[in-house]
mmCIF file of C-alpha atoms and ligand atoms in Angstrom:
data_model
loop_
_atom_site.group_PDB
_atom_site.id
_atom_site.type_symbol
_atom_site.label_atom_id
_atom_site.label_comp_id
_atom_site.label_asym_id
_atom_site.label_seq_id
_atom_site.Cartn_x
_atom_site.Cartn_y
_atom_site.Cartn_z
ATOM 1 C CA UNK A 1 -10.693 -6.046 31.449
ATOM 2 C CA UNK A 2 -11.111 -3.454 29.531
ATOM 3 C CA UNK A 3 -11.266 -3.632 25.803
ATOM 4 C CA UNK A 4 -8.363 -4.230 23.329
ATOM 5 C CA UNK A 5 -8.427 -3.460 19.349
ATOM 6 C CA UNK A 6 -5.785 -6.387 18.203
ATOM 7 C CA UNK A 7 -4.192 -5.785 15.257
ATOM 8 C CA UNK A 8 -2.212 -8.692 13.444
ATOM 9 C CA UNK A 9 1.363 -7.850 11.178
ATOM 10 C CA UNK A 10 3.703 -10.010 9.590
ATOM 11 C CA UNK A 11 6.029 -11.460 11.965
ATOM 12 C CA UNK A 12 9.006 -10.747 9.454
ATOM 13 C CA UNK A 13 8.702 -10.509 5.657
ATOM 14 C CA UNK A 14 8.258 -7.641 3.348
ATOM 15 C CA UNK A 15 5.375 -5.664 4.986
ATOM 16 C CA UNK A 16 6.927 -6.522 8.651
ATOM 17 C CA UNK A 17 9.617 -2.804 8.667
ATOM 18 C CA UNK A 18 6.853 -0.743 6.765
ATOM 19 C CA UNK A 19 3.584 -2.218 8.753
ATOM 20 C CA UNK A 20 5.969 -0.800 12.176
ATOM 21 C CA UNK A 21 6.712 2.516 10.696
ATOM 22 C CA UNK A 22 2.905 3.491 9.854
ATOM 23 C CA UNK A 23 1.812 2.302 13.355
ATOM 24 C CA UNK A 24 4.689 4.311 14.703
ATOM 25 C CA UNK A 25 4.005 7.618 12.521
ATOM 26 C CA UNK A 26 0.503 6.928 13.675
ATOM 27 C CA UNK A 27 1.615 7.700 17.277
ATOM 28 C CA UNK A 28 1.493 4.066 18.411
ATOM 29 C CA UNK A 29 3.895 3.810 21.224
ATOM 30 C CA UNK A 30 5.256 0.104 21.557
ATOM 31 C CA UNK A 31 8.404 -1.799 21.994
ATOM 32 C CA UNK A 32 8.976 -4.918 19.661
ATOM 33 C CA UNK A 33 11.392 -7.242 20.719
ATOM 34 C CA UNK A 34 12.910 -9.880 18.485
ATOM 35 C CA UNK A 35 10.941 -13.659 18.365
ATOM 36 C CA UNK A 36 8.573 -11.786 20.499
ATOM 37 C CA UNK A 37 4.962 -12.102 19.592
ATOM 38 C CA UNK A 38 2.712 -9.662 21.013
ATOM 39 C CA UNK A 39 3.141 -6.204 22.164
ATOM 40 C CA UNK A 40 1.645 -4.194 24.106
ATOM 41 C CA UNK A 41 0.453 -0.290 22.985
ATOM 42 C CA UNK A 42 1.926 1.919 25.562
ATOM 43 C CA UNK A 43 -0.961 4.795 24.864
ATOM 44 C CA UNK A 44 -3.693 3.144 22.976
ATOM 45 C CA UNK A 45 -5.692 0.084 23.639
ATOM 46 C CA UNK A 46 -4.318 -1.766 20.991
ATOM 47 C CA UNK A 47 -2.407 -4.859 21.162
ATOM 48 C CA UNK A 48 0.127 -6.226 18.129
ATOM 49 C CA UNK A 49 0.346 -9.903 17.711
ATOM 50 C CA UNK A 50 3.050 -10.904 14.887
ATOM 51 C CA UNK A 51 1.958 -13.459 12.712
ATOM 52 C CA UNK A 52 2.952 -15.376 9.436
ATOM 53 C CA UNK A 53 1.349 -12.909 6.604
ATOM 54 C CA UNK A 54 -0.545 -16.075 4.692
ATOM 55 C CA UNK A 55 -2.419 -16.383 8.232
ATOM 56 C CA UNK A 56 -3.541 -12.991 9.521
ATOM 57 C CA UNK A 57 -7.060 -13.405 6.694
ATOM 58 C CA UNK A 58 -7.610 -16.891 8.963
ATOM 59 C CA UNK A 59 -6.574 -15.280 12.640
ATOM 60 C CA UNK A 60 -9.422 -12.249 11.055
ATOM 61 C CA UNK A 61 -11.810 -14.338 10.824
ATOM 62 C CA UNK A 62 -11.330 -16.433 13.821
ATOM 63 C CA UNK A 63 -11.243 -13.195 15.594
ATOM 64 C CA UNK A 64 -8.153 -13.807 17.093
ATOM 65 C CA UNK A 65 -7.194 -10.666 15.722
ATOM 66 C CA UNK A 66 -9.601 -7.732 15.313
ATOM 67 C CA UNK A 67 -7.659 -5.892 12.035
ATOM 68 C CA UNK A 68 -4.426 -7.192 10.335
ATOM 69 C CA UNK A 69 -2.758 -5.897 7.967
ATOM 70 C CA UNK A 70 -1.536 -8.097 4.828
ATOM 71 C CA UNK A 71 -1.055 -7.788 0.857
ATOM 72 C CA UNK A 72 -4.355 -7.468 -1.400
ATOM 73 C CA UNK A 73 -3.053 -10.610 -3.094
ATOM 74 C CA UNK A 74 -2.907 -12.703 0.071
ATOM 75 C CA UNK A 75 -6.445 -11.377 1.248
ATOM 76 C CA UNK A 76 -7.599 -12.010 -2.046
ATOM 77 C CA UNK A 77 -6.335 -15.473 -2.486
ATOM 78 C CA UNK A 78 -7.312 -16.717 0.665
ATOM 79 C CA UNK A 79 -11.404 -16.138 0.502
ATOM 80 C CA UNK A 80 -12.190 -15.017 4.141
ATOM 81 C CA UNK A 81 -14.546 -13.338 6.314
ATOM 82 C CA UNK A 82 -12.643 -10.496 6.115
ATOM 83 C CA UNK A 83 -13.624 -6.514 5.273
ATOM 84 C CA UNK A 84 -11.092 -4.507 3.382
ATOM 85 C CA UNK A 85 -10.996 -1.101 5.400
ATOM 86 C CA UNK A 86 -8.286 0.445 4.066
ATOM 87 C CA UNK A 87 -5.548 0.567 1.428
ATOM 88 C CA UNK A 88 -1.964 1.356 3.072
ATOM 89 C CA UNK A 89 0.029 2.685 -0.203
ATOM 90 C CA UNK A 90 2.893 0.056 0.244
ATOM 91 C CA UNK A 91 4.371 -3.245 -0.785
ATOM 92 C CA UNK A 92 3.004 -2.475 -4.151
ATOM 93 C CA UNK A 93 3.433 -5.361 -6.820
ATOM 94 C CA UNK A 94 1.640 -7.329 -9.458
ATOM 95 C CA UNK A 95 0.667 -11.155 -9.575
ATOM 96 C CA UNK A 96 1.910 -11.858 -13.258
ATOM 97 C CA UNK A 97 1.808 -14.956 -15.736
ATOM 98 C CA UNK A 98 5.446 -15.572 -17.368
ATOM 99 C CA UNK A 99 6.738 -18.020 -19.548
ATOM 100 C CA UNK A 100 9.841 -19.050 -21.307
ATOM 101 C CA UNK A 101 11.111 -16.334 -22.847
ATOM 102 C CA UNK A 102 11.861 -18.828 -25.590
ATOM 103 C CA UNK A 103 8.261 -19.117 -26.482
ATOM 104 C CA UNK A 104 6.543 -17.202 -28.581
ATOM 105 C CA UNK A 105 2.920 -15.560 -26.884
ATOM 106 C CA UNK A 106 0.510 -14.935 -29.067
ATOM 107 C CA UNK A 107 -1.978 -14.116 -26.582
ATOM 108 C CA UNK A 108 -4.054 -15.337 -23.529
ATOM 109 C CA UNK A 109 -5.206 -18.087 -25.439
ATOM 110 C CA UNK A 110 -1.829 -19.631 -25.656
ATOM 111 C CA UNK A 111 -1.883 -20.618 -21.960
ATOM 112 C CA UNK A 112 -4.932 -23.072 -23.000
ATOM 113 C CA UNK A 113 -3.964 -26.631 -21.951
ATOM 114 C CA UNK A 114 -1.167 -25.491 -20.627
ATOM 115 C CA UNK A 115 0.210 -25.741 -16.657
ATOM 116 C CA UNK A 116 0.401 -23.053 -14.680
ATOM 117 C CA UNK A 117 2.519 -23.424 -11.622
ATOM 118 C CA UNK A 118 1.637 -21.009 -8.536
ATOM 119 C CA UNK A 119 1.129 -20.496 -4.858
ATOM 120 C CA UNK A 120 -1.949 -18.704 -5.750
ATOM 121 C CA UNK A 121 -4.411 -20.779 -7.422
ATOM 122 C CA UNK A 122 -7.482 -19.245 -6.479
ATOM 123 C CA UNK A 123 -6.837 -16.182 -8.443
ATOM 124 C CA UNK A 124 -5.646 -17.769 -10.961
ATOM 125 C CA UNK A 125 -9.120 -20.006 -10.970
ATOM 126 C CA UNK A 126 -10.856 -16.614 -11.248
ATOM 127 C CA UNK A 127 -8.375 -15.014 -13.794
ATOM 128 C CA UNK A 128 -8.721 -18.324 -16.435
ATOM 129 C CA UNK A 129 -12.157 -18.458 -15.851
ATOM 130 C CA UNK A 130 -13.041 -14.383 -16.315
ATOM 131 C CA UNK A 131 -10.837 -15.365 -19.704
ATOM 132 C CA UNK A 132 -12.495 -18.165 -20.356
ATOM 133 C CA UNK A 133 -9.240 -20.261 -20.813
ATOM 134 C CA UNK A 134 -8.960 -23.941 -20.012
ATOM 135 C CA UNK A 135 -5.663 -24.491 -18.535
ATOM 136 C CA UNK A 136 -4.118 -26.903 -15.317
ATOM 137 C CA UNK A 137 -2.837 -25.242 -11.908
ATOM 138 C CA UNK A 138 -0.262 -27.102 -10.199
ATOM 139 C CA UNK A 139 0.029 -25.292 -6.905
ATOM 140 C CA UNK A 140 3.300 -25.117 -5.049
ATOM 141 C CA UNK A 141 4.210 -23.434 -2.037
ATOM 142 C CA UNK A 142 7.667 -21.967 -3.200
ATOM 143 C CA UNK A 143 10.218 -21.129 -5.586
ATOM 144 C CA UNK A 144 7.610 -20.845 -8.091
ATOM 145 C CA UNK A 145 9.670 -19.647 -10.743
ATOM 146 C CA UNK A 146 11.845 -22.490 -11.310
ATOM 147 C CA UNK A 147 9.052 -24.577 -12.218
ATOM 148 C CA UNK A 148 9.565 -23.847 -16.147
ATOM 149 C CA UNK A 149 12.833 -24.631 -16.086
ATOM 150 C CA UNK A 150 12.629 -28.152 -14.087
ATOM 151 C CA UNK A 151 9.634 -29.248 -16.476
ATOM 152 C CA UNK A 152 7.085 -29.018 -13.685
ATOM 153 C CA UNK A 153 4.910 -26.038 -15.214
ATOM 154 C CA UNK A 154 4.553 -24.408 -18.938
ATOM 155 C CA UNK A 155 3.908 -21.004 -17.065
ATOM 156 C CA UNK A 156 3.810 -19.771 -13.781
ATOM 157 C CA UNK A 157 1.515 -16.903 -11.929
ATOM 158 C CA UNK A 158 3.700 -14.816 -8.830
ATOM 159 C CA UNK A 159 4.762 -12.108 -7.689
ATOM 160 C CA UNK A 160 6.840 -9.507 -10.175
ATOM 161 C CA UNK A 161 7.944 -5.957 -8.173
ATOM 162 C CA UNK A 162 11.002 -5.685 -10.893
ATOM 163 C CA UNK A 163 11.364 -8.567 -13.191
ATOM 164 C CA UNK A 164 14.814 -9.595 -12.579
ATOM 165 C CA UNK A 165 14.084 -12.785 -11.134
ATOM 166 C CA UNK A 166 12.070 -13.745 -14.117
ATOM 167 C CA UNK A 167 15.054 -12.771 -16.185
ATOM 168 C CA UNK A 168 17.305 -14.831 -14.111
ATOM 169 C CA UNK A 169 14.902 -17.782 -14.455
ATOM 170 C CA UNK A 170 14.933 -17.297 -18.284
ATOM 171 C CA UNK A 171 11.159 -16.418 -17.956
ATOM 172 C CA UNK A 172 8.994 -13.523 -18.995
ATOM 173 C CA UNK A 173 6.223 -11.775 -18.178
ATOM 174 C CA UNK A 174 3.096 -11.896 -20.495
ATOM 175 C CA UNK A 175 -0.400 -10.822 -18.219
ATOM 176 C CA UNK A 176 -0.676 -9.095 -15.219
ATOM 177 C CA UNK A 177 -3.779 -11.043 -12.867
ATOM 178 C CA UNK A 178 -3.318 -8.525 -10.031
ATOM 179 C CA UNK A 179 -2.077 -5.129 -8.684
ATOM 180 C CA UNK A 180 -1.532 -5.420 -4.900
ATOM 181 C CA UNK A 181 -0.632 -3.088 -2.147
ATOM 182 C CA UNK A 182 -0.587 -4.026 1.987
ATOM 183 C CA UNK A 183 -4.221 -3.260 2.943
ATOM 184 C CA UNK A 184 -5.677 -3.390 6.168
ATOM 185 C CA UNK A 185 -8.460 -6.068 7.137
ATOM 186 C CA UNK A 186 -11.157 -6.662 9.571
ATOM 187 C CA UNK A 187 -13.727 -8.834 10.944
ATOM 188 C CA UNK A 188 -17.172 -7.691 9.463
ATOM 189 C CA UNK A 189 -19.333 -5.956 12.565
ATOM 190 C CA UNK A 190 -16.400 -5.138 15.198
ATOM 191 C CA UNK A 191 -18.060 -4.794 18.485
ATOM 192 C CA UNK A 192 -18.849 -0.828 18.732
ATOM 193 C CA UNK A 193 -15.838 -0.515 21.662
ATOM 194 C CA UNK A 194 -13.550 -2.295 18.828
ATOM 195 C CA UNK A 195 -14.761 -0.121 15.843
ATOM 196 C CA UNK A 196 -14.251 3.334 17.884
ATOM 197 C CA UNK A 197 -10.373 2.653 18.603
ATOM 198 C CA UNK A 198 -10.301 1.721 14.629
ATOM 199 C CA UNK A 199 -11.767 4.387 14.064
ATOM 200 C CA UNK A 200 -9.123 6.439 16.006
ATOM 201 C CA UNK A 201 -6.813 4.473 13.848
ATOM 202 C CA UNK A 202 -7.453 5.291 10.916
ATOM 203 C CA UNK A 203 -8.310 8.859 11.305
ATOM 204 C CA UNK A 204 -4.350 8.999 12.232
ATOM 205 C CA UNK A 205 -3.510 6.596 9.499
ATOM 206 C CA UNK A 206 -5.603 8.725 7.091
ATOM 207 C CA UNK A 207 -3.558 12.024 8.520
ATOM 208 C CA UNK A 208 -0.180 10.339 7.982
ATOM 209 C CA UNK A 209 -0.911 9.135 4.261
ATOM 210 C CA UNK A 210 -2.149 12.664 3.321
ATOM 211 C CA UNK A 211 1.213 14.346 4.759
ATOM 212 C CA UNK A 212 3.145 11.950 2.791
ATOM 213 C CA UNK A 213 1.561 12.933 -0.623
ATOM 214 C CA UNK A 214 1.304 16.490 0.314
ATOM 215 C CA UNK A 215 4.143 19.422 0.898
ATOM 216 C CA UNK A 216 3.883 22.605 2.373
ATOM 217 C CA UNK A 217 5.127 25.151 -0.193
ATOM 218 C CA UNK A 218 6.316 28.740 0.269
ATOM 219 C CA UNK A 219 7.020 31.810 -2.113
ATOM 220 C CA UNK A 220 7.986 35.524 -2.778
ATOM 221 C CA UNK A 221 6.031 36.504 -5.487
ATOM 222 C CA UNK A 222 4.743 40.170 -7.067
ATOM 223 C CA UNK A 223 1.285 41.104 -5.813
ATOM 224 C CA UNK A 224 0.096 41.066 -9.100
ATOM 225 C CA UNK A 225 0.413 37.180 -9.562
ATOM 226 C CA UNK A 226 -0.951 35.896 -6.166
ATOM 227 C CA UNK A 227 -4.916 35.443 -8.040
ATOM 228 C CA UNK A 228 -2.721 33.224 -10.737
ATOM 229 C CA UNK A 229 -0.497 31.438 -8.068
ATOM 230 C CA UNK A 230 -3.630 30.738 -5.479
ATOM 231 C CA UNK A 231 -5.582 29.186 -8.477
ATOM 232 C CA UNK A 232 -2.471 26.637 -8.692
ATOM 233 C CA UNK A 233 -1.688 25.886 -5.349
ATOM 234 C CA UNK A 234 -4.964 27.042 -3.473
ATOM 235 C CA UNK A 235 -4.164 25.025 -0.330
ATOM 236 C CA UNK A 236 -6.404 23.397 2.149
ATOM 237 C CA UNK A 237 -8.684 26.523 2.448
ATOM 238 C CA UNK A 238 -6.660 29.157 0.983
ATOM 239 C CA UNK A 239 -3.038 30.301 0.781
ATOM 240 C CA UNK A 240 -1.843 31.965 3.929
ATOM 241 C CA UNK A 241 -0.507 35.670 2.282
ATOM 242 C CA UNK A 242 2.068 38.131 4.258
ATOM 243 C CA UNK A 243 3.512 41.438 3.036
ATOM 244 C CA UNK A 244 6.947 41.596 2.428
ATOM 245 C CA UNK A 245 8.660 44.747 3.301
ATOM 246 C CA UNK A 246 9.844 45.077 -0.450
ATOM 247 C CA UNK A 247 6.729 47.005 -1.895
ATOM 248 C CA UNK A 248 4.507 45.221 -4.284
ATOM 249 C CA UNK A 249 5.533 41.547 -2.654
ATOM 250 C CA UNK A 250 4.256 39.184 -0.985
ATOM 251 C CA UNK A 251 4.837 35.947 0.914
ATOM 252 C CA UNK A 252 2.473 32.732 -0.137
ATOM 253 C CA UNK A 253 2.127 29.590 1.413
ATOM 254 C CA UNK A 254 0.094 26.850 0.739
ATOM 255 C CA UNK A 255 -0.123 23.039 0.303
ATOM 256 C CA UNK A 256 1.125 21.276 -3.084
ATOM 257 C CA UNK A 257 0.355 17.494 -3.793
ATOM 258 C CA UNK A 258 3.440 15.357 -4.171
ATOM 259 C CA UNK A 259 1.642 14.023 -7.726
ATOM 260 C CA UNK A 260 1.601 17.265 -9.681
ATOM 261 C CA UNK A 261 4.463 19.057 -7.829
ATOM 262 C CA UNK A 262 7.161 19.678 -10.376
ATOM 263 C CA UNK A 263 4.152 20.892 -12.978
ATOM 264 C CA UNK A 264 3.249 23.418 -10.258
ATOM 265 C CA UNK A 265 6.981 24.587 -9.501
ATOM 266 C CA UNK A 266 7.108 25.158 -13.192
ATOM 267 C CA UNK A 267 4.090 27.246 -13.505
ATOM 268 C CA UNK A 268 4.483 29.107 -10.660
ATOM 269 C CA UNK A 269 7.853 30.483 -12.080
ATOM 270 C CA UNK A 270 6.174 31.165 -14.912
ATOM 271 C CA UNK A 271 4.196 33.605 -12.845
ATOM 272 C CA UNK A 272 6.691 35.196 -11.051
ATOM 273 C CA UNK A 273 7.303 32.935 -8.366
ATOM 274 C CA UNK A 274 10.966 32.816 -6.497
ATOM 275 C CA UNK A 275 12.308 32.153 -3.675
ATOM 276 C CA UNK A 276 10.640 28.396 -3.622
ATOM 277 C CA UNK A 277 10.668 26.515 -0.551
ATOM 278 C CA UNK A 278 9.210 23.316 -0.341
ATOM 279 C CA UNK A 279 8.878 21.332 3.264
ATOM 280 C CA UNK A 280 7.517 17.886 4.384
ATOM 281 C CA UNK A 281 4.394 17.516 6.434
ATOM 282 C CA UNK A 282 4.652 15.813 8.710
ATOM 283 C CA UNK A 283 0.592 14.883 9.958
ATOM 284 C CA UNK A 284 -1.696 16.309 7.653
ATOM 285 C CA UNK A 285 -5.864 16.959 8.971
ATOM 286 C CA UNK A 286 -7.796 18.288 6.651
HETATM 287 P P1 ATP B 301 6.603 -16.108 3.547
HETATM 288 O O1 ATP B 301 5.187 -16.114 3.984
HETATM 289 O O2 ATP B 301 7.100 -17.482 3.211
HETATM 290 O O3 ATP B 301 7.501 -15.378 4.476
HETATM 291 P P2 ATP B 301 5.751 -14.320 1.456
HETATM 292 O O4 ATP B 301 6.107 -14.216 0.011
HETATM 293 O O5 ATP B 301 4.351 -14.598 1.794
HETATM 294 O O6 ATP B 301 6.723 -15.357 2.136
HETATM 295 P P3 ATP B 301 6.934 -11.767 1.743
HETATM 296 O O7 ATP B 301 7.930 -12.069 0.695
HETATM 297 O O8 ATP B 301 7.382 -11.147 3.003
HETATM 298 O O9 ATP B 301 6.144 -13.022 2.222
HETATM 299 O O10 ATP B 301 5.803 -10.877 1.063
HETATM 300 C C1 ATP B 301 4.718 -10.398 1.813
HETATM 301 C C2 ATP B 301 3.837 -9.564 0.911
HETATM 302 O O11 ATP B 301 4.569 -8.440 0.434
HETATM 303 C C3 ATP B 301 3.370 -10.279 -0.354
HETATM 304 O O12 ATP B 301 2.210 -11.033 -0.109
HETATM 305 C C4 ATP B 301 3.100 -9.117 -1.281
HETATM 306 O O13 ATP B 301 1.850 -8.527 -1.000
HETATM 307 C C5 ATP B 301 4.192 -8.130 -0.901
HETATM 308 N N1 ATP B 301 5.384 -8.289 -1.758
HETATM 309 C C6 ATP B 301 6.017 -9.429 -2.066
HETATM 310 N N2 ATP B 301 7.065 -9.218 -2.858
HETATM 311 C C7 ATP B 301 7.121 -7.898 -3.061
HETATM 312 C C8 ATP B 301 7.998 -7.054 -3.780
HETATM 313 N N3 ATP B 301 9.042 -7.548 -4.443
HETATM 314 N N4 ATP B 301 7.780 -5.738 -3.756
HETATM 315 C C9 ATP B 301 6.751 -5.242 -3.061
HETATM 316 N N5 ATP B 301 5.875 -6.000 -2.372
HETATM 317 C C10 ATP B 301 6.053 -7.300 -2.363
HETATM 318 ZN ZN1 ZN B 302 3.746 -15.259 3.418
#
């Protein structure tokens, strides 16, 4: 048989819609039934197996799976054999202490002696002890953020993406332990057939991420502004320039990066820019 790159997602859960849609953008051609639990790649040889996210580090490691993708948090709390090969620039959040909002924090020392109730307790382990702070963990599996309020913690440690369930739990939020995105792992020292269709991978994935925080950008402008406009937007290479048929004008397009776009747009007027049109990319090689 010849070889397979198996790559492990979340069965369902938050990274289950967005883990598809990369693989998909990626080219990946596949059909995923419901309860099913692997699927073939129709023009790769890759195969998906859908897994419980807490799992995938273990599966990883056992080499059932070659590559999985899961949150940092999860790889990170769970201590594997696993590589981190690439960050995937979704399902960001933060692992954050809270407490009553009753209390009054007066710092990190305040959570000395105190309980911390979590379903992550060995970065919370590594976050007292980088603090030097004394404290109990009382790990639970879920619903962490009732603990307070049922007398079973004095703080808790979970996920926060917008706070409201801490408000609705009367709790608030007083450190942050971890930022976490979806990242993808892998066993250390893939077998070289393995690490060549990765590689494939993430040369696509790596094309796809660089469209999304990239536009291509298009503009009239006098000929006397292009040297200012191409040291704004100077593109992959260089802008692409046309004549117009209005004398003295010319047509300009280049690339603009999503994170500094509207300070561009605004410049670029400034120059003499008009007739702005800005369009998504969709695969982006540089
Ligand atoms: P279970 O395994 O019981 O299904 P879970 O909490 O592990 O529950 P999800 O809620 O699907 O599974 O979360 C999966 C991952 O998505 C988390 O480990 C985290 O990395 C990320 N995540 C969780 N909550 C959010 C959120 N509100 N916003 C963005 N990302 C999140
Ligand atoms: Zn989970």
């Amino acid at each position: 048989m010849s070889t397979l790159l198996r790559i492990a997602i979340q069965k369902s859960g938050r990274l289950q819609e967005d883990s598809l849609k990369l693989l998909k953008e990626s080219g990946l051609q596949f059909s995923n039934g419901r309860d099913q639990l692997k699927a073939q790649v129709r023009n790769l040889p890759i195969e998906l197996l859908f897994l419980r996210d807490d799992d995938i580090p273990q599966y990883v490691e056992d080499r059932v799976a070659d590559v999985g993708i899961v949150g940092e948090n999860v790889w990170i709390e769970k201590q594997k054999n696993n590589e981190l090969v690439k960050r995937l620039d979704f399902a960001k959040c933060r692992l954050s202490i809270a407490i009553p909002r009753s209390e009054n924090y007066t710092g990190i020392s305040f959570l000395t002696g105190k309980n911390i109730a979590t379903t992550y307790p060995t970065i919370v382990r590594q976050f007292l002890k980088n603090n030097k702070i004394e404290a109990g963990i009382h790990e639970i599996s879920g619903s962490v953020e009732i603990a307070p309020g049922i007398g079973l913690a004095d703080a808790i440690c979970d996920i926060v993406s917008t706070g409201s369930t801490l408000l609705s739990n009367g709790l608030k939020e007083v450190e942050v332990v971890l930022q976490s995105e979806a990242v993808l792992i892998a066993t250390p020292a893939l077998e070289p057939a393995k690490k060549a269709i990765l590689d494939q991978l993430m040369f696509r994935i790596q094309a796809v991420q660089s469209a999304k925080n990239n536009k291509y950008i298009l503009l009239n402008c006098p000929n006397e502004a292009i040297e200012k406009i191409t040291g704004v937007i100077p593109g992959m290479k260089s802008p692409t320039i046309m004549p117009l048929s209005r004398p003295g004008w010319s047509s300009l397009h280049s690339v603009v990066n999503e994170n500094d776009f509207w300070e561009k747009i605004g410049q670029l007027k400034s120059f003499g820019a008009e007739g702005i049109l800005v369009i998504p990319i969709e695969k982006m090689i540089a």
